[in-house]
Short mmCIF file of C-alpha atoms in Angstrom, two decimals:
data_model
loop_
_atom_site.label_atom_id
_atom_site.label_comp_id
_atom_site.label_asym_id
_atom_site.label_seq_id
_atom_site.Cartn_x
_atom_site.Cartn_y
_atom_site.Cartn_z
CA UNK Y 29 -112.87 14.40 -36.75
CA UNK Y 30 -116.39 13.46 -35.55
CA UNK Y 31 -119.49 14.24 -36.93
CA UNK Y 32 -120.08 16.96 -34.55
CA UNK Y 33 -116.97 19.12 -35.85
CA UNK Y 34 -117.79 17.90 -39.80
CA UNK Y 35 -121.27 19.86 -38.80
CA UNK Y 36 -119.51 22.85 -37.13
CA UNK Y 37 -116.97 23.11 -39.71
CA UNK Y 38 -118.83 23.11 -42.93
CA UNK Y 39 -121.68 25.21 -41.55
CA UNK Y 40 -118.97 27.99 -40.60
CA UNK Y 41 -117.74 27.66 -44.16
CA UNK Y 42 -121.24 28.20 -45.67
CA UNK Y 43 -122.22 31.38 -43.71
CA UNK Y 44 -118.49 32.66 -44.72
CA UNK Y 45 -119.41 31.87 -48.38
CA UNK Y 46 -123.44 33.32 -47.65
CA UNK Y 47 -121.31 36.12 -45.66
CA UNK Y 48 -119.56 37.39 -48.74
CA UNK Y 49 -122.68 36.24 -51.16
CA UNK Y 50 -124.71 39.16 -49.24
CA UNK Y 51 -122.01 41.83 -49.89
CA UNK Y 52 -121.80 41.07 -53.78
CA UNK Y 53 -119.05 38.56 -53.39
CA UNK Y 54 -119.64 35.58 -54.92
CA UNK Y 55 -115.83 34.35 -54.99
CA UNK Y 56 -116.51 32.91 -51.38
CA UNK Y 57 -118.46 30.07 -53.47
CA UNK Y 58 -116.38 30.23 -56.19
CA UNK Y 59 -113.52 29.03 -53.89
CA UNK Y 60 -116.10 26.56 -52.57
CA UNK Y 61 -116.52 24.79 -55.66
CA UNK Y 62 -115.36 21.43 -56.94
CA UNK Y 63 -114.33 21.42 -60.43
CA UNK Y 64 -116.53 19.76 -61.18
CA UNK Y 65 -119.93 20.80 -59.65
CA UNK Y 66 -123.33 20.83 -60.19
CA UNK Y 67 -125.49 22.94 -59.77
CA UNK Y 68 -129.17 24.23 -59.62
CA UNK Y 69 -130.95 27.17 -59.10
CA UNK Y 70 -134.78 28.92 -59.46
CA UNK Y 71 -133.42 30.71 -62.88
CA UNK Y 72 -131.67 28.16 -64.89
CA UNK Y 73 -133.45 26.63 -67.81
CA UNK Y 74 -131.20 23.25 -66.73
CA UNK Y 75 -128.93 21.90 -64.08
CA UNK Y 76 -125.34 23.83 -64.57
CA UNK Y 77 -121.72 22.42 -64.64
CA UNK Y 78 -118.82 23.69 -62.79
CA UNK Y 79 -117.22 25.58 -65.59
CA UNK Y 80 -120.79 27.15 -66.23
CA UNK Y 81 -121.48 27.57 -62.27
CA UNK Y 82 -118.42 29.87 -61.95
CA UNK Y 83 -119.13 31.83 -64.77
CA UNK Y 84 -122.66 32.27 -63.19
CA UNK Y 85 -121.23 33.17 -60.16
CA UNK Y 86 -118.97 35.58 -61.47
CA UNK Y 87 -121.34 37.37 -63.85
CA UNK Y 88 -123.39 38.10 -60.75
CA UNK Y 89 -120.40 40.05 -58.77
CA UNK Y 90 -121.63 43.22 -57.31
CA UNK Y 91 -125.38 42.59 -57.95
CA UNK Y 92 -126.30 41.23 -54.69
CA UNK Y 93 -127.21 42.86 -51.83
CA UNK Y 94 -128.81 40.85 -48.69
CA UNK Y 95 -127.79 42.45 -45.40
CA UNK Y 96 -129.09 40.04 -42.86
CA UNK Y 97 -130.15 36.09 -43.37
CA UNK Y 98 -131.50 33.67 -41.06
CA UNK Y 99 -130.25 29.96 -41.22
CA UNK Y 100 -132.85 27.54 -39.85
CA UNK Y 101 -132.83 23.90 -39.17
CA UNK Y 102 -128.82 23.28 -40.14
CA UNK Y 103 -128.59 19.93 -40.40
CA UNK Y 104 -125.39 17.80 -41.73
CA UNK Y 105 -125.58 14.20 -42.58
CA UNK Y 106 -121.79 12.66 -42.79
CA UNK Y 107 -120.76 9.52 -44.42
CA UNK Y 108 -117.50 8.95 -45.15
CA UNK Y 109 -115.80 11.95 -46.87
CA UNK Y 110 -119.14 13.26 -47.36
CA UNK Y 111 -120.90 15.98 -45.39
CA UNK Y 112 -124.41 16.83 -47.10
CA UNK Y 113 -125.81 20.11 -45.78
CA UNK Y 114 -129.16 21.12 -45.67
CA UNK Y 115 -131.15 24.09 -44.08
CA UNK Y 116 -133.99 26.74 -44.72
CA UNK Y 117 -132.95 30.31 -45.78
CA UNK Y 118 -134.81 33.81 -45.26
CA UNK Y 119 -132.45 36.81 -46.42
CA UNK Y 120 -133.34 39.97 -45.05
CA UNK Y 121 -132.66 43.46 -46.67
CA UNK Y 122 -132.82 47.32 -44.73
CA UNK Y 123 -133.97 50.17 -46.32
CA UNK Y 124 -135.17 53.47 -45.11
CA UNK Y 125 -134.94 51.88 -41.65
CA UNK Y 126 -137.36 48.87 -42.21
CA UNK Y 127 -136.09 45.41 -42.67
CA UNK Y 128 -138.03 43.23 -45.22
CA UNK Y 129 -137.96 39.46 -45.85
CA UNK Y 130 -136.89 39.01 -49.53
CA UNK Y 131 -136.06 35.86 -49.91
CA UNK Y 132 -136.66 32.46 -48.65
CA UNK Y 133 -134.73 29.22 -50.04
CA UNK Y 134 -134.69 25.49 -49.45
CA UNK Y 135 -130.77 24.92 -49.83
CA UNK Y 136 -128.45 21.97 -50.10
CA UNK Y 137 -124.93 21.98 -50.28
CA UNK Y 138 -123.09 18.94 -50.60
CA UNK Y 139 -119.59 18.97 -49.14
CA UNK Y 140 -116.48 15.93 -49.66
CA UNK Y 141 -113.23 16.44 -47.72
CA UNK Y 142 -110.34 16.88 -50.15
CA UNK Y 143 -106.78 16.96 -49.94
CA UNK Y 144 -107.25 21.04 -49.52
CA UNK Y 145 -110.34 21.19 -47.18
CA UNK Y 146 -113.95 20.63 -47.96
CA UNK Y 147 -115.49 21.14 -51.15
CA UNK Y 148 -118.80 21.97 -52.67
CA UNK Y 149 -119.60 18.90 -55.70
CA UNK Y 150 -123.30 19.39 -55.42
CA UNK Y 151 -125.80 22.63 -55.00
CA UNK Y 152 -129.43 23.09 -54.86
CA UNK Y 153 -131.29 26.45 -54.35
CA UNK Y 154 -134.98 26.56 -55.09
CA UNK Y 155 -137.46 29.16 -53.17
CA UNK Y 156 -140.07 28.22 -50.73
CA UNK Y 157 -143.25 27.37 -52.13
CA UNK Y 158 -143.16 29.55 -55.21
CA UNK Y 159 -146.50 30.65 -56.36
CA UNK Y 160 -147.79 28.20 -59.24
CA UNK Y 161 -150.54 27.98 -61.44
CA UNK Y 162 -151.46 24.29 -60.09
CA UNK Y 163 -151.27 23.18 -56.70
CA UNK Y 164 -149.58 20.52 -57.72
CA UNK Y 165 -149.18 20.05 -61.61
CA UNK Y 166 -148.94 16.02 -61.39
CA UNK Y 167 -152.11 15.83 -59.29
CA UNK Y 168 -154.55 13.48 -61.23
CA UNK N 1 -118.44 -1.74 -57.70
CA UNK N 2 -117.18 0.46 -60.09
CA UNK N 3 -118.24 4.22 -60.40
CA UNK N 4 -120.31 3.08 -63.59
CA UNK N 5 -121.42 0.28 -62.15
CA UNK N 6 -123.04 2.68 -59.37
CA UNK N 7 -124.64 5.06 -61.61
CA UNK N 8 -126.26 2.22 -63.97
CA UNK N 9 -127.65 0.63 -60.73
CA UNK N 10 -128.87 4.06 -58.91
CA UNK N 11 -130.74 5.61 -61.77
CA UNK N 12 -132.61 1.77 -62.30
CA UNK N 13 -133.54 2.76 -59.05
CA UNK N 14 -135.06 6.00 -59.53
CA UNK N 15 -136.33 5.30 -62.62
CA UNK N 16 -138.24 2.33 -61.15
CA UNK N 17 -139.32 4.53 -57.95
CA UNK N 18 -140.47 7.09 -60.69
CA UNK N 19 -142.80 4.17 -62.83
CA UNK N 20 -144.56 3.52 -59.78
CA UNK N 21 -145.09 7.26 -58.51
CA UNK N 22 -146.28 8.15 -62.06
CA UNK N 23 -148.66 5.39 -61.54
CA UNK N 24 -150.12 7.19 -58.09
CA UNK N 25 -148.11 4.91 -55.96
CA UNK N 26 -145.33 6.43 -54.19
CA UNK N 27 -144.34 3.55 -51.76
CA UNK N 28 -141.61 3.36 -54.31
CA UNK N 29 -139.94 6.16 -53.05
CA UNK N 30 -141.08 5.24 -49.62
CA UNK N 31 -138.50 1.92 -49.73
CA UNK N 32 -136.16 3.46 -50.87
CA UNK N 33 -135.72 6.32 -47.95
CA UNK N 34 -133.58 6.32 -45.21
CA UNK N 35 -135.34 6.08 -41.84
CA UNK N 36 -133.44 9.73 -41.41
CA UNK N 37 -134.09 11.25 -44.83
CA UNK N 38 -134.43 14.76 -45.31
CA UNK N 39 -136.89 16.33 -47.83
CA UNK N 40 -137.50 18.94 -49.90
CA UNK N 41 -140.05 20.05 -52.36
CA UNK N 42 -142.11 23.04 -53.65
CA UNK N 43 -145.27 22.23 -52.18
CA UNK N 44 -143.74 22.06 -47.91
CA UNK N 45 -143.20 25.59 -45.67
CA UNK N 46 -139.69 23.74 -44.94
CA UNK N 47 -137.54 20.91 -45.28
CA UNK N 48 -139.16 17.64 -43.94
CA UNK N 49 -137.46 14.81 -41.94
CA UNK N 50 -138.04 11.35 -42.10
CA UNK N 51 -141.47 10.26 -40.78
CA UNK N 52 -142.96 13.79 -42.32
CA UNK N 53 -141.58 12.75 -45.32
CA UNK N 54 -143.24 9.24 -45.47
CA UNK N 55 -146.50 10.50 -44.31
CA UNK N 56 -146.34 13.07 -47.07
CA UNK N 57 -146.08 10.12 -49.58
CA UNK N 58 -148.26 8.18 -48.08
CA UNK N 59 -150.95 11.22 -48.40
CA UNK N 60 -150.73 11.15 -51.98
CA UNK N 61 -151.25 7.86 -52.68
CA UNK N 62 -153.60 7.56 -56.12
CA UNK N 63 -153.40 10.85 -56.52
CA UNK N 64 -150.76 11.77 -59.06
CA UNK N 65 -150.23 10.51 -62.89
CA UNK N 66 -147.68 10.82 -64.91
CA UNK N 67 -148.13 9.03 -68.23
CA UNK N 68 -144.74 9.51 -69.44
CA UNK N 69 -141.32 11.14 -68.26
CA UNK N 70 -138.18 12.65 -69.66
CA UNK N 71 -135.12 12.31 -67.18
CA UNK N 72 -132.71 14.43 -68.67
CA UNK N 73 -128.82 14.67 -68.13
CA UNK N 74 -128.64 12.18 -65.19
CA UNK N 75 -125.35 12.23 -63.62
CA UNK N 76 -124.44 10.23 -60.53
CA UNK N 77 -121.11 11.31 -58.75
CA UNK N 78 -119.57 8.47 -56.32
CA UNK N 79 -117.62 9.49 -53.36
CA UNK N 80 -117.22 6.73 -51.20
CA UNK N 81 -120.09 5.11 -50.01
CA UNK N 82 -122.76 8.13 -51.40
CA UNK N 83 -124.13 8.27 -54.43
CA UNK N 84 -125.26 11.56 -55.92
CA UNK N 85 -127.11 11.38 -58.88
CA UNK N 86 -129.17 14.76 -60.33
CA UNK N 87 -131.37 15.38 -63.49
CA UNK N 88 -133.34 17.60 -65.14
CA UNK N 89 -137.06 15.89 -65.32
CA UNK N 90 -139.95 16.78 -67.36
CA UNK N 91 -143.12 14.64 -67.19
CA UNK N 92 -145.91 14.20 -69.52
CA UNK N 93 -149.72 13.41 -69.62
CA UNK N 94 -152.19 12.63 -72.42
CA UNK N 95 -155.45 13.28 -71.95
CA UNK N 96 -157.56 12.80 -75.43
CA UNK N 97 -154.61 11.34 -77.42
CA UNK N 98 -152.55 14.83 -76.97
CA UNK N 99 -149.21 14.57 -75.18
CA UNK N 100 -148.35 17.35 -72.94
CA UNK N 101 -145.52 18.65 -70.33
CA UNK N 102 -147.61 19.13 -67.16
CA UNK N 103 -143.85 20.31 -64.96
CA UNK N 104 -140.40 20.46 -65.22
CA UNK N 105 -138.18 19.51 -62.72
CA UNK N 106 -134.47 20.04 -61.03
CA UNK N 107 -133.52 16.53 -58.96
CA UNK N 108 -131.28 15.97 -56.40
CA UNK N 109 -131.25 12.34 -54.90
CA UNK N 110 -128.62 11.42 -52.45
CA UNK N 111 -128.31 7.87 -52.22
CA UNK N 112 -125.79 5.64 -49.67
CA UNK N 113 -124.97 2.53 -49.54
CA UNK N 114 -126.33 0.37 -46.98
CA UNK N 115 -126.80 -3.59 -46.04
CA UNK N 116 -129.83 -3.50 -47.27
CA UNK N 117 -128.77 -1.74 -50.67
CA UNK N 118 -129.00 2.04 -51.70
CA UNK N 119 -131.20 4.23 -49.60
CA UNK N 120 -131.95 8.00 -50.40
CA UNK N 121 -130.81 9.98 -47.32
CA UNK N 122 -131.81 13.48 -49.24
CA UNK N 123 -133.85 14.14 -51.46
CA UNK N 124 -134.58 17.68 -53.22
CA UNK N 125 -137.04 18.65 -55.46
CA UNK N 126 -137.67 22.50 -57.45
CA UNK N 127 -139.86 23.55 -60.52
CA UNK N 128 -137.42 24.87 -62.96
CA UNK N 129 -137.48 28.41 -63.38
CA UNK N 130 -140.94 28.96 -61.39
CA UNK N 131 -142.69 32.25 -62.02
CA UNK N 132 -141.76 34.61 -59.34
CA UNK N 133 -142.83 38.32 -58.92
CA UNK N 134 -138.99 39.46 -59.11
CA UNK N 135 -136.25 38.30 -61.92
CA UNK N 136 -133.88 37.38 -58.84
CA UNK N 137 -134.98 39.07 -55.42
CA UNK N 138 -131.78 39.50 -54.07
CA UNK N 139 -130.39 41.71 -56.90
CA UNK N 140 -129.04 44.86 -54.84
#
């Protein structure tokens, strides 16, 4: 398989998995998941464990609604078994009619080819430039 | 190399790129990146690729300090040729003999092995749990 169909491939995997994620259904990750992940996200005090990561994921089920997201700048670097994805996220919601940004993410998803397909051992989510109270809080 | 072998010898690494960036000189970092590395932070509109990235740490040369730091819960999984090692970072400052937290971090750095040694091919950097106007702004 050549790098071209490692990109294909896992990026089809993560908008089935972002696919579900938008209609409450978090078990698209779930089934993602390594064992033993890690992960992060914008609303954990610390980075989270696979045992803790499902649990998250699952405690969430049915509390998510995004109808529409836009993927931008997909890129997949492969070495080996390894297939690190990284992109920009803006999820989109419709109400009354009117669309409305809601969201926007920098994402990565690190993917290693197992014995039963590719696998999720690493996540990332933060937001886009979150406001702050310094521009940048290590600035001297 | 053995898996802990790895891990010991990545996090010198960072830690060493992190003495010098605390010290306002981020060419650290800057040898250790892959020509093709891919960047994230809290500060950039979107993920950055390899020359952005080095011009962004060349732009703030001098201009951070970080008197002291607190990586937290560094784990590096090996698969292959990649190492991933991720922590939980909070860094310090004293300014008139009192010690304070100036940000808390969540670190992703994606490390391969090359001839020349390990390079960072991704790197990923969020404020943990930044204000933000909503609790999670995808909850339906």
């Amino acid at each position: 398989m050549n790098a071209a169909d490692v990109a294909t491939e896992v990026i089809a995997l993560e908008r089935a998995a972002l696919d579900r994620w938008g209609q409450g259904d978090p078990v698209g990750y779930v089934e993602l998941f390594d064992e033993d992940v890690t992960y992060f996200d914008p609303f954990q005090e610390r980075r989270l464990g696979g045992q803790e990561t499902t649990a998250l994921m699952h405690s969430v089920t049915g509390q998510i609604r995004v109808d529409r997201y836009d993927m931008q700048g997909a890129t997949v670097q492969c070495f080996g078994d390894v297939a690190l994805l990284s992109f920009n996220l803006v999820s989109y919601r419709t109400d009354g009619g009117r669309e409305r940004a809601i969201s926007s993410w920098n994402s990565t998803e690190v993917y290693r080819r197992t014995p039963q397909g590719w696998r999720i051992f690493h996540s990332h989510w933060s937001f886009v430039r979150p406001e702050v109270k310094d521009a940048n809080p290590e600035a001297a």
